[in-house]
mmCIF file of C-alpha atoms in Angstrom:
data_model
loop_
_atom_site.group_PDB
_atom_site.id
_atom_site.type_symbol
_atom_site.label_atom_id
_atom_site.label_comp_id
_atom_site.label_asym_id
_atom_site.label_seq_id
_atom_site.Cartn_x
_atom_site.Cartn_y
_atom_site.Cartn_z
ATOM 1 C CA MET A 4 0.082 -0.104 -0.002
ATOM 2 C CA GLY A 5 0.941 3.415 -0.919
ATOM 3 C CA THR A 6 1.334 6.584 1.714
ATOM 4 C CA VAL A 7 -1.677 8.238 2.348
ATOM 5 C CA THR A 8 -1.333 11.960 2.077
ATOM 6 C CA PRO A 9 -3.526 13.721 4.692
ATOM 7 C CA SER A 10 -6.394 16.033 4.044
ATOM 8 C CA PRO A 11 -5.212 19.498 3.746
ATOM 9 C CA TRP A 12 -6.940 20.547 6.958
ATOM 10 C CA LYS A 13 -5.306 17.667 8.980
ATOM 11 C CA GLN A 14 -1.605 18.988 7.505
ATOM 12 C CA LEU A 15 -2.552 22.376 9.064
ATOM 13 C CA LEU A 16 -3.968 20.707 12.246
ATOM 14 C CA LEU A 17 -0.838 18.574 12.829
ATOM 15 C CA SER A 18 1.441 21.523 12.069
ATOM 16 C CA ALA A 19 -0.581 23.685 14.775
ATOM 17 C CA ILE A 20 -0.357 20.862 17.336
ATOM 18 C CA GLU A 21 3.269 20.875 16.650
ATOM 19 C CA SER A 22 3.955 24.469 16.971
ATOM 20 C CA ASN A 23 1.759 24.543 20.195
ATOM 21 C CA SER A 24 3.178 21.365 21.809
ATOM 22 C CA HIS A 25 5.093 23.014 24.532
ATOM 23 C CA LEU A 26 1.656 24.168 26.172
ATOM 24 C CA LYS A 27 0.101 21.252 27.915
ATOM 25 C CA HIS A 28 -3.442 22.814 27.476
ATOM 26 C CA SER A 29 -3.227 22.502 23.668
ATOM 27 C CA TYR A 30 -4.535 18.974 23.719
ATOM 28 C CA PHE A 31 -7.923 20.382 25.349
ATOM 29 C CA VAL A 32 -10.710 21.232 22.976
ATOM 30 C CA GLN A 33 -14.252 22.120 23.394
ATOM 31 C CA PHE A 34 -16.685 19.794 22.465
ATOM 32 C CA ALA A 35 -20.393 20.641 21.722
ATOM 33 C CA THR A 36 -23.433 18.363 21.405
ATOM 34 C CA ILE A 37 -27.006 18.730 21.471
ATOM 35 C CA GLY A 38 -28.492 18.492 25.030
ATOM 36 C CA SER A 39 -31.363 16.278 25.948
ATOM 37 C CA ASN A 40 -33.418 19.457 26.510
ATOM 38 C CA GLY A 41 -32.535 20.492 22.908
ATOM 39 C CA ARG A 42 -30.050 23.269 24.255
ATOM 40 C CA PRO A 43 -26.440 23.338 23.346
ATOM 41 C CA SER A 44 -24.019 21.686 25.459
ATOM 42 C CA ASN A 45 -20.226 22.576 25.557
ATOM 43 C CA ARG A 46 -17.422 21.353 27.620
ATOM 44 C CA SER A 47 -13.533 20.737 27.504
ATOM 45 C CA VAL A 48 -12.248 17.211 26.605
ATOM 46 C CA VAL A 49 -8.728 15.993 25.747
ATOM 47 C CA PHE A 50 -7.786 15.088 22.257
ATOM 48 C CA ARG A 51 -6.339 11.359 22.354
ATOM 49 C CA GLY A 52 -5.030 11.486 18.745
ATOM 50 C CA PHE A 53 -6.155 10.385 15.332
ATOM 51 C CA GLU A 54 -7.116 7.038 14.734
ATOM 52 C CA GLU A 55 -4.384 5.176 12.866
ATOM 53 C CA ASN A 56 -4.295 6.151 9.059
ATOM 54 C CA SER A 57 -7.162 8.148 9.273
ATOM 55 C CA ASP A 58 -8.828 11.617 9.867
ATOM 56 C CA ARG A 59 -11.009 10.337 12.660
ATOM 57 C CA ILE A 60 -10.349 12.042 15.944
ATOM 58 C CA GLN A 61 -10.399 10.164 19.449
ATOM 59 C CA ILE A 62 -11.416 11.208 22.687
ATOM 60 C CA SER A 63 -11.937 9.182 25.913
ATOM 61 C CA THR A 64 -14.650 9.827 28.390
ATOM 62 C CA ASP A 65 -16.556 8.588 31.486
ATOM 63 C CA PHE A 66 -19.758 6.227 30.345
ATOM 64 C CA ARG A 67 -21.572 8.166 33.106
ATOM 65 C CA THR A 68 -21.172 11.808 31.831
ATOM 66 C CA ARG A 69 -24.110 13.617 30.260
ATOM 67 C CA LYS A 70 -22.541 13.761 26.639
ATOM 68 C CA ILE A 71 -22.955 10.121 26.222
ATOM 69 C CA GLU A 72 -26.763 10.309 26.834
ATOM 70 C CA GLU A 73 -26.673 13.239 24.615
ATOM 71 C CA LEU A 74 -24.734 11.771 21.818
ATOM 72 C CA ASN A 75 -27.387 8.592 21.854
ATOM 73 C CA HIS A 76 -30.015 11.087 21.169
ATOM 74 C CA CYS A 77 -28.162 12.967 18.552
ATOM 75 C CA PRO A 78 -24.535 11.783 17.270
ATOM 76 C CA PHE A 79 -23.296 14.902 16.045
ATOM 77 C CA ALA A 80 -20.442 17.127 17.621
ATOM 78 C CA GLU A 81 -18.524 20.165 16.594
ATOM 79 C CA ILE A 82 -15.135 20.376 18.065
ATOM 80 C CA CYS A 83 -13.876 23.965 18.552
ATOM 81 C CA TRP A 84 -9.836 23.613 18.778
ATOM 82 C CA TYR A 85 -8.269 26.943 19.360
ATOM 83 C CA PHE A 86 -4.636 27.231 19.909
ATOM 84 C CA THR A 87 -3.721 30.143 22.424
ATOM 85 C CA ASP A 88 0.111 30.700 20.946
ATOM 86 C CA SER A 89 -0.759 30.842 17.228
ATOM 87 C CA TRP A 90 -4.027 32.133 17.337
ATOM 88 C CA GLU A 91 -5.431 29.320 15.120
ATOM 89 C CA GLN A 92 -8.777 27.857 15.309
ATOM 90 C CA PHE A 93 -10.426 24.827 13.729
ATOM 91 C CA ARG A 94 -13.972 23.835 13.878
ATOM 92 C CA ILE A 95 -14.397 20.278 13.137
ATOM 93 C CA ASN A 96 -17.804 18.723 12.819
ATOM 94 C CA GLY A 97 -18.988 15.386 12.389
ATOM 95 C CA ARG A 98 -20.721 12.119 13.584
ATOM 96 C CA VAL A 99 -19.502 10.637 16.779
ATOM 97 C CA ASP A 100 -19.278 6.983 17.301
ATOM 98 C CA VAL A 101 -19.655 6.002 21.101
ATOM 99 C CA ILE A 102 -17.611 2.797 21.959
ATOM 100 C CA ASP A 103 -17.995 1.197 25.424
ATOM 101 C CA GLY A 104 -17.236 -2.338 26.424
ATOM 102 C CA SER A 105 -20.672 -3.676 24.993
ATOM 103 C CA ASN A 106 -19.609 -2.919 21.551
ATOM 104 C CA PRO A 107 -19.763 -5.760 19.154
ATOM 105 C CA ASN A 108 -17.136 -4.669 16.866
ATOM 106 C CA PRO A 109 -13.897 -6.623 17.868
ATOM 107 C CA ALA A 110 -11.671 -4.009 16.052
ATOM 108 C CA LYS A 111 -13.430 -1.070 17.969
ATOM 109 C CA LEU A 112 -13.006 -2.966 21.339
ATOM 110 C CA GLN A 113 -9.399 -3.532 20.619
ATOM 111 C CA GLN A 114 -8.877 0.369 19.968
ATOM 112 C CA ARG A 115 -10.500 1.183 23.177
ATOM 113 C CA GLU A 116 -8.379 -1.177 25.193
ATOM 114 C CA LYS A 117 -5.200 0.474 23.049
ATOM 115 C CA LEU A 118 -6.107 3.645 24.365
ATOM 116 C CA TRP A 119 -6.851 2.664 27.894
ATOM 117 C CA LEU A 120 -3.342 1.081 27.966
ATOM 118 C CA ALA A 121 -1.881 4.247 26.515
ATOM 119 C CA SER A 122 -3.479 6.541 29.260
ATOM 120 C CA SER A 123 -1.418 7.377 32.456
ATOM 121 C CA ILE A 124 -2.261 5.723 35.745
ATOM 122 C CA LYS A 125 -3.503 9.110 37.021
ATOM 123 C CA SER A 126 -5.774 9.543 34.122
ATOM 124 C CA ARG A 127 -7.033 5.623 34.428
ATOM 125 C CA LEU A 128 -7.894 6.349 38.024
ATOM 126 C CA GLN A 129 -10.372 9.065 37.277
ATOM 127 C CA TYR A 130 -12.600 6.178 35.797
ATOM 128 C CA LEU A 131 -12.756 4.542 39.467
ATOM 129 C CA GLY A 132 -13.958 7.741 41.243
ATOM 130 C CA PRO A 133 -17.542 7.866 42.360
ATOM 131 C CA ASN A 134 -18.338 11.169 40.209
ATOM 132 C CA PRO A 135 -17.840 11.093 36.726
ATOM 133 C CA GLY A 136 -16.932 14.433 35.042
ATOM 134 C CA LEU A 137 -15.277 15.591 38.200
ATOM 135 C CA PRO A 138 -11.750 15.207 37.914
ATOM 136 C CA CYS A 139 -9.713 13.423 41.074
ATOM 137 C CA LEU A 140 -8.929 15.862 43.691
ATOM 138 C CA SER A 141 -5.448 16.312 44.516
ATOM 139 C CA GLU A 142 -6.146 15.643 48.247
ATOM 140 C CA GLN A 143 -7.540 12.342 47.408
ATOM 141 C CA SER A 144 -5.027 9.612 47.755
ATOM 142 C CA PRO A 145 -4.655 7.368 44.639
ATOM 143 C CA ASP A 146 -4.230 4.411 47.277
ATOM 144 C CA GLU A 147 -7.824 4.484 47.763
ATOM 145 C CA PHE A 148 -8.306 2.588 44.622
ATOM 146 C CA PHE A 149 -6.341 -0.461 43.343
ATOM 147 C CA LEU A 150 -5.387 -0.726 39.589
ATOM 148 C CA ASP A 151 -3.467 -3.244 37.816
ATOM 149 C CA PRO A 152 -1.598 -1.426 35.403
ATOM 150 C CA SER A 153 -1.494 -4.365 32.757
ATOM 151 C CA SER A 154 -5.537 -5.107 33.280
ATOM 152 C CA GLY A 155 -7.868 -3.784 30.566
ATOM 153 C CA PRO A 156 -10.132 -0.770 30.462
ATOM 154 C CA VAL A 157 -12.891 -0.348 33.124
ATOM 155 C CA ALA A 158 -16.525 -0.318 32.432
ATOM 156 C CA THR A 159 -16.882 3.273 32.869
ATOM 157 C CA PHE A 160 -14.216 4.036 30.217
ATOM 158 C CA CYS A 161 -15.543 5.106 26.677
ATOM 159 C CA LEU A 162 -13.830 5.882 23.405
ATOM 160 C CA LEU A 163 -15.603 8.618 21.369
ATOM 161 C CA VAL A 164 -14.421 8.568 17.833
ATOM 162 C CA LEU A 165 -15.451 11.698 15.874
ATOM 163 C CA GLU A 166 -15.493 11.136 11.944
ATOM 164 C CA PRO A 167 -15.098 14.876 10.651
ATOM 165 C CA ASP A 168 -16.925 15.953 7.526
ATOM 166 C CA GLN A 169 -17.043 19.809 7.700
ATOM 167 C CA VAL A 170 -13.749 21.208 8.970
ATOM 168 C CA GLN A 171 -12.914 25.043 8.907
ATOM 169 C CA PRO A 172 -9.297 26.054 10.006
ATOM 170 C CA TYR A 173 -8.744 29.693 10.400
ATOM 171 C CA THR A 174 -6.403 32.351 12.203
ATOM 172 C CA ILE A 175 -8.042 34.703 14.597
ATOM 173 C CA LEU A 176 -7.100 38.341 14.907
ATOM 174 C CA ASN A 177 -4.347 38.935 17.179
ATOM 175 C CA MET B 3 -30.288 51.355 46.225
ATOM 176 C CA GLY B 4 -28.007 48.887 48.195
ATOM 177 C CA THR B 5 -25.201 47.164 46.789
ATOM 178 C CA VAL B 6 -26.020 43.903 44.895
ATOM 179 C CA THR B 7 -24.018 40.812 46.216
ATOM 180 C CA PRO B 8 -23.063 38.793 42.879
ATOM 181 C CA SER B 9 -24.223 35.159 42.429
ATOM 182 C CA PRO B 10 -21.550 32.628 43.723
ATOM 183 C CA TRP B 11 -20.857 31.581 40.430
ATOM 184 C CA LYS B 12 -20.223 35.110 39.071
ATOM 185 C CA GLN B 13 -18.010 35.692 42.146
ATOM 186 C CA LEU B 14 -15.738 32.588 41.160
ATOM 187 C CA LEU B 15 -15.860 33.762 37.359
ATOM 188 C CA LEU B 16 -14.542 37.324 38.177
ATOM 189 C CA SER B 17 -11.866 35.794 40.286
ATOM 190 C CA ALA B 18 -10.798 33.497 37.543
ATOM 191 C CA ILE B 19 -10.942 36.270 35.316
ATOM 192 C CA GLU B 20 -8.695 38.189 37.590
ATOM 193 C CA SER B 21 -6.218 35.638 38.008
ATOM 194 C CA ASN B 22 -5.763 34.765 34.489
ATOM 195 C CA SER B 23 -6.047 38.363 33.193
ATOM 196 C CA HIS B 24 -2.192 38.396 32.373
ATOM 197 C CA LEU B 25 -3.113 36.047 29.278
ATOM 198 C CA LYS B 26 -4.749 37.769 26.291
ATOM 199 C CA HIS B 27 -6.438 34.800 25.195
ATOM 200 C CA SER B 28 -8.204 34.247 28.721
ATOM 201 C CA TYR B 29 -11.016 36.428 27.102
ATOM 202 C CA PHE B 30 -11.728 34.053 24.630
ATOM 203 C CA VAL B 31 -14.750 31.703 25.166
ATOM 204 C CA GLN B 32 -16.252 29.029 22.980
ATOM 205 C CA PHE B 33 -20.031 29.545 22.326
ATOM 206 C CA ALA B 34 -21.833 26.712 21.176
ATOM 207 C CA THR B 35 -25.217 26.867 19.359
ATOM 208 C CA ILE B 36 -27.680 24.704 17.435
ATOM 209 C CA GLY B 37 -26.682 24.869 13.709
ATOM 210 C CA SER B 38 -29.583 25.342 11.149
ATOM 211 C CA ASN B 39 -28.849 21.697 10.117
ATOM 212 C CA GLY B 40 -29.532 20.450 13.721
ATOM 213 C CA ARG B 41 -26.149 19.877 14.520
ATOM 214 C CA PRO B 42 -24.044 21.475 17.043
ATOM 215 C CA SER B 43 -22.188 24.618 16.182
ATOM 216 C CA ASN B 44 -19.255 25.846 18.211
ATOM 217 C CA ARG B 45 -16.638 28.786 17.891
ATOM 218 C CA SER B 46 -14.364 31.327 19.658
ATOM 219 C CA VAL B 47 -15.809 34.773 20.733
ATOM 220 C CA VAL B 48 -14.645 37.276 22.805
ATOM 221 C CA PHE B 49 -16.138 38.336 26.311
ATOM 222 C CA ARG B 50 -17.060 41.679 26.354
ATOM 223 C CA GLY B 51 -17.940 42.202 30.046
ATOM 224 C CA PHE B 52 -21.024 41.879 31.960
ATOM 225 C CA GLU B 53 -24.041 44.073 31.594
ATOM 226 C CA GLU B 54 -24.044 46.690 34.419
ATOM 227 C CA ASN B 55 -25.143 45.348 37.795
ATOM 228 C CA SER B 56 -26.328 41.893 36.318
ATOM 229 C CA ASP B 57 -25.078 38.436 35.449
ATOM 230 C CA ARG B 58 -25.812 38.831 31.910
ATOM 231 C CA ILE B 59 -22.753 38.245 29.452
ATOM 232 C CA GLN B 60 -21.871 40.536 26.512
ATOM 233 C CA ILE B 61 -20.647 39.550 23.118
ATOM 234 C CA SER B 62 -19.944 41.649 20.141
ATOM 235 C CA THR B 63 -20.304 39.676 16.689
ATOM 236 C CA ASP B 64 -20.876 40.337 12.817
ATOM 237 C CA PHE B 65 -24.589 40.380 11.904
ATOM 238 C CA ARG B 66 -23.454 38.379 8.699
ATOM 239 C CA THR B 67 -22.171 35.560 10.719
ATOM 240 C CA ARG B 68 -23.862 32.095 10.769
ATOM 241 C CA LYS B 69 -24.422 32.193 14.571
ATOM 242 C CA ILE B 70 -26.899 35.143 14.046
ATOM 243 C CA GLU B 71 -29.158 32.887 11.630
ATOM 244 C CA GLU B 72 -28.624 29.857 14.143
ATOM 245 C CA LEU B 73 -29.740 32.158 17.375
ATOM 246 C CA ASN B 74 -32.851 33.082 15.240
ATOM 247 C CA HIS B 75 -33.994 29.537 14.995
ATOM 248 C CA CYS B 76 -32.960 28.507 18.490
ATOM 249 C CA PRO B 77 -31.963 31.313 20.981
ATOM 250 C CA PHE B 78 -30.000 29.284 23.514
ATOM 251 C CA ALA B 79 -26.207 29.011 23.717
ATOM 252 C CA GLU B 80 -23.721 27.270 26.021
ATOM 253 C CA ILE B 81 -20.332 29.159 26.720
ATOM 254 C CA CYS B 82 -17.410 27.069 27.682
ATOM 255 C CA TRP B 83 -14.901 29.231 29.364
ATOM 256 C CA TYR B 84 -11.696 27.152 30.001
ATOM 257 C CA PHE B 85 -8.914 29.224 32.043
ATOM 258 C CA THR B 86 -5.392 27.797 30.758
ATOM 259 C CA ASP B 87 -3.546 29.001 33.711
ATOM 260 C CA SER B 88 -5.860 27.940 36.571
ATOM 261 C CA TRP B 89 -7.335 25.007 34.938
ATOM 262 C CA GLU B 90 -10.775 26.201 35.961
ATOM 263 C CA GLN B 91 -13.872 25.532 33.396
ATOM 264 C CA PHE B 92 -17.142 27.311 33.531
ATOM 265 C CA ARG B 93 -20.228 26.044 31.539
ATOM 266 C CA ILE B 94 -22.850 28.874 31.029
ATOM 267 C CA ASN B 95 -25.993 28.092 29.450
ATOM 268 C CA GLY B 96 -28.788 30.586 28.618
ATOM 269 C CA ARG B 97 -31.161 32.487 26.323
ATOM 270 C CA VAL B 98 -29.246 34.785 23.882
ATOM 271 C CA ASP B 99 -30.722 38.107 22.751
ATOM 272 C CA VAL B 100 -29.673 39.376 19.620
ATOM 273 C CA ILE B 101 -29.417 43.212 19.372
ATOM 274 C CA ASP B 102 -28.781 44.756 15.919
ATOM 275 C CA GLY B 103 -29.529 48.445 14.910
ATOM 276 C CA SER B 104 -33.073 47.508 14.091
ATOM 277 C CA ASN B 105 -33.698 46.793 17.805
ATOM 278 C CA PRO B 106 -37.048 48.618 19.253
ATOM 279 C CA ASN B 107 -35.803 49.193 22.605
ATOM 280 C CA PRO B 108 -33.682 52.263 23.173
ATOM 281 C CA ALA B 109 -31.670 51.071 26.326
ATOM 282 C CA LYS B 110 -30.806 47.991 24.345
ATOM 283 C CA LEU B 111 -29.543 50.273 21.385
ATOM 284 C CA GLN B 112 -27.823 52.539 23.775
ATOM 285 C CA GLN B 113 -26.051 49.420 25.072
ATOM 286 C CA ARG B 114 -25.043 48.536 21.748
ATOM 287 C CA GLU B 115 -23.459 51.951 20.992
ATOM 288 C CA LYS B 116 -21.545 52.150 24.196
ATOM 289 C CA LEU B 117 -20.012 48.528 23.421
ATOM 290 C CA TRP B 118 -19.227 49.936 19.832
ATOM 291 C CA LEU B 119 -17.489 53.212 21.398
ATOM 292 C CA ALA B 120 -15.600 51.089 24.189
ATOM 293 C CA SER B 121 -14.120 48.778 21.158
ATOM 294 C CA SER B 122 -10.801 49.528 19.729
ATOM 295 C CA ILE B 123 -10.560 50.839 16.106
ATOM 296 C CA LYS B 124 -8.694 47.794 15.047
ATOM 297 C CA SER B 125 -11.783 45.687 16.300
ATOM 298 C CA ARG B 126 -14.390 48.226 14.773
ATOM 299 C CA LEU B 127 -12.495 47.752 11.585
ATOM 300 C CA GLN B 128 -13.313 44.330 11.383
ATOM 301 C CA TYR B 129 -16.930 45.098 10.852
ATOM 302 C CA LEU B 130 -16.373 46.998 7.639
ATOM 303 C CA GLY B 131 -14.559 44.056 5.670
ATOM 304 C CA PRO B 132 -15.980 41.926 3.110
ATOM 305 C CA ASN B 133 -15.881 38.726 4.985
ATOM 306 C CA PRO B 134 -17.711 38.321 8.268
ATOM 307 C CA GLY B 135 -16.213 35.905 10.557
ATOM 308 C CA LEU B 136 -12.804 36.434 9.050
ATOM 309 C CA PRO B 137 -10.534 38.580 10.971
ATOM 310 C CA CYS B 138 -8.660 41.621 9.418
ATOM 311 C CA LEU B 139 -5.524 40.378 7.783
ATOM 312 C CA SER B 140 -2.477 42.106 9.012
ATOM 313 C CA GLU B 141 -1.319 43.166 5.613
ATOM 314 C CA GLN B 142 -4.635 44.720 4.843
ATOM 315 C CA SER B 143 -4.026 48.345 5.424
ATOM 316 C CA PRO B 144 -6.540 49.779 7.722
ATOM 317 C CA ASP B 145 -6.033 53.139 5.580
ATOM 318 C CA GLU B 146 -8.657 51.262 3.129
ATOM 319 C CA PHE B 147 -11.467 51.823 5.227
ATOM 320 C CA PHE B 148 -12.144 55.358 6.835
ATOM 321 C CA LEU B 149 -14.033 55.302 10.295
ATOM 322 C CA ASP B 150 -14.686 58.342 12.189
ATOM 323 C CA PRO B 151 -13.736 57.526 15.807
ATOM 324 C CA SER B 152 -16.791 59.138 17.318
ATOM 325 C CA SER B 153 -19.331 57.932 14.980
ATOM 326 C CA GLY B 154 -22.032 55.292 16.279
ATOM 327 C CA PRO B 155 -21.991 51.417 15.329
ATOM 328 C CA VAL B 156 -22.221 50.167 11.861
ATOM 329 C CA ALA B 157 -25.004 48.155 10.545
ATOM 330 C CA THR B 158 -23.222 44.859 10.565
ATOM 331 C CA PHE B 159 -21.992 45.476 14.560
ATOM 332 C CA CYS B 160 -24.294 43.378 16.603
ATOM 333 C CA LEU B 161 -24.652 42.843 20.503
ATOM 334 C CA LEU B 162 -25.309 39.368 22.016
ATOM 335 C CA VAL B 163 -26.400 39.250 25.456
ATOM 336 C CA LEU B 164 -26.684 35.943 27.076
ATOM 337 C CA GLU B 165 -28.902 35.411 30.149
ATOM 338 C CA PRO B 166 -27.152 32.779 32.246
ATOM 339 C CA ASP B 167 -29.497 30.504 33.821
ATOM 340 C CA GLN B 168 -27.545 26.943 34.379
ATOM 341 C CA VAL B 169 -24.046 27.532 35.510
ATOM 342 C CA GLN B 170 -21.471 24.798 36.340
ATOM 343 C CA PRO B 171 -17.983 26.095 37.422
ATOM 344 C CA TYR B 172 -15.260 23.428 38.323
ATOM 345 C CA THR B 173 -11.659 22.840 38.254
ATOM 346 C CA ILE B 174 -9.953 20.265 35.677
ATOM 347 C CA LEU B 175 -7.609 17.752 36.606
ATOM 348 C CA ASN B 176 -4.141 18.759 36.146
#
């Protein structure tokens, strides 16, 4: 198989990620969905890379968060990715595939496991807490939960895969 | 009249704005609406302050942008305001009032004019360009357009006022 050239927007995005990579917060993107009350719903999530050899964007989330229910009602989302150092913005709209442990597709389950094992232990521990959506508090000792580093994803760990079909990249006035 | 104590979330937000004010990008927030195709729509806008003695959030925008049409269909928006230095996030949901030059309410027109006059000349010039939503390019000479600094808002200048009714403040895992 030959090498696939990334789409023009993906090339621009990869270049923006590269030039802002010294800022840890550059991997935070705002992910909008439609709330079950019909209103817009918007929160920060972490970009977890592209699916291999594709334009599809991976995000991990807790199955107990409101966005899962929202995506079950309306499977579309728009990511607004704003880079604070280069003043670039990417709006990425597409359909989202929600992949939890009950997914019937073995390839998707494998991808979910791969992302789990690639996550830090600190990040994995978030999925064991009693409150989805709320981060581990720093005063909470990680020893409260036991986690075997080699074991697969817990039930609350969910992979979201956004398949972009409308992308607008541009530079904001500085 | 006595002094009105701000709501608890507004106090938290004012404190976050204060402690992140050294970062110019702290005034950029992500503003989600419902697209006319029924999908979520999400972009960065600039926070232009609270309406005097209220919790209402002001944003200025070009009347020709897609968000105006979207707000005419569904007047609700959710702001996701993520502070990169303090790792705080505020989700602010509410109804949006679109105030352009044809608004019948004199107080609202006055507020729109006030915001126009408080904007920088560079920011005002954006509303004269041929492309809404696209910022002035730096190589474009401001001399191309003439703007009397004391004259009122141009027709494309629009004030959005979000009346928050659901607010979730929290700190993100660092």
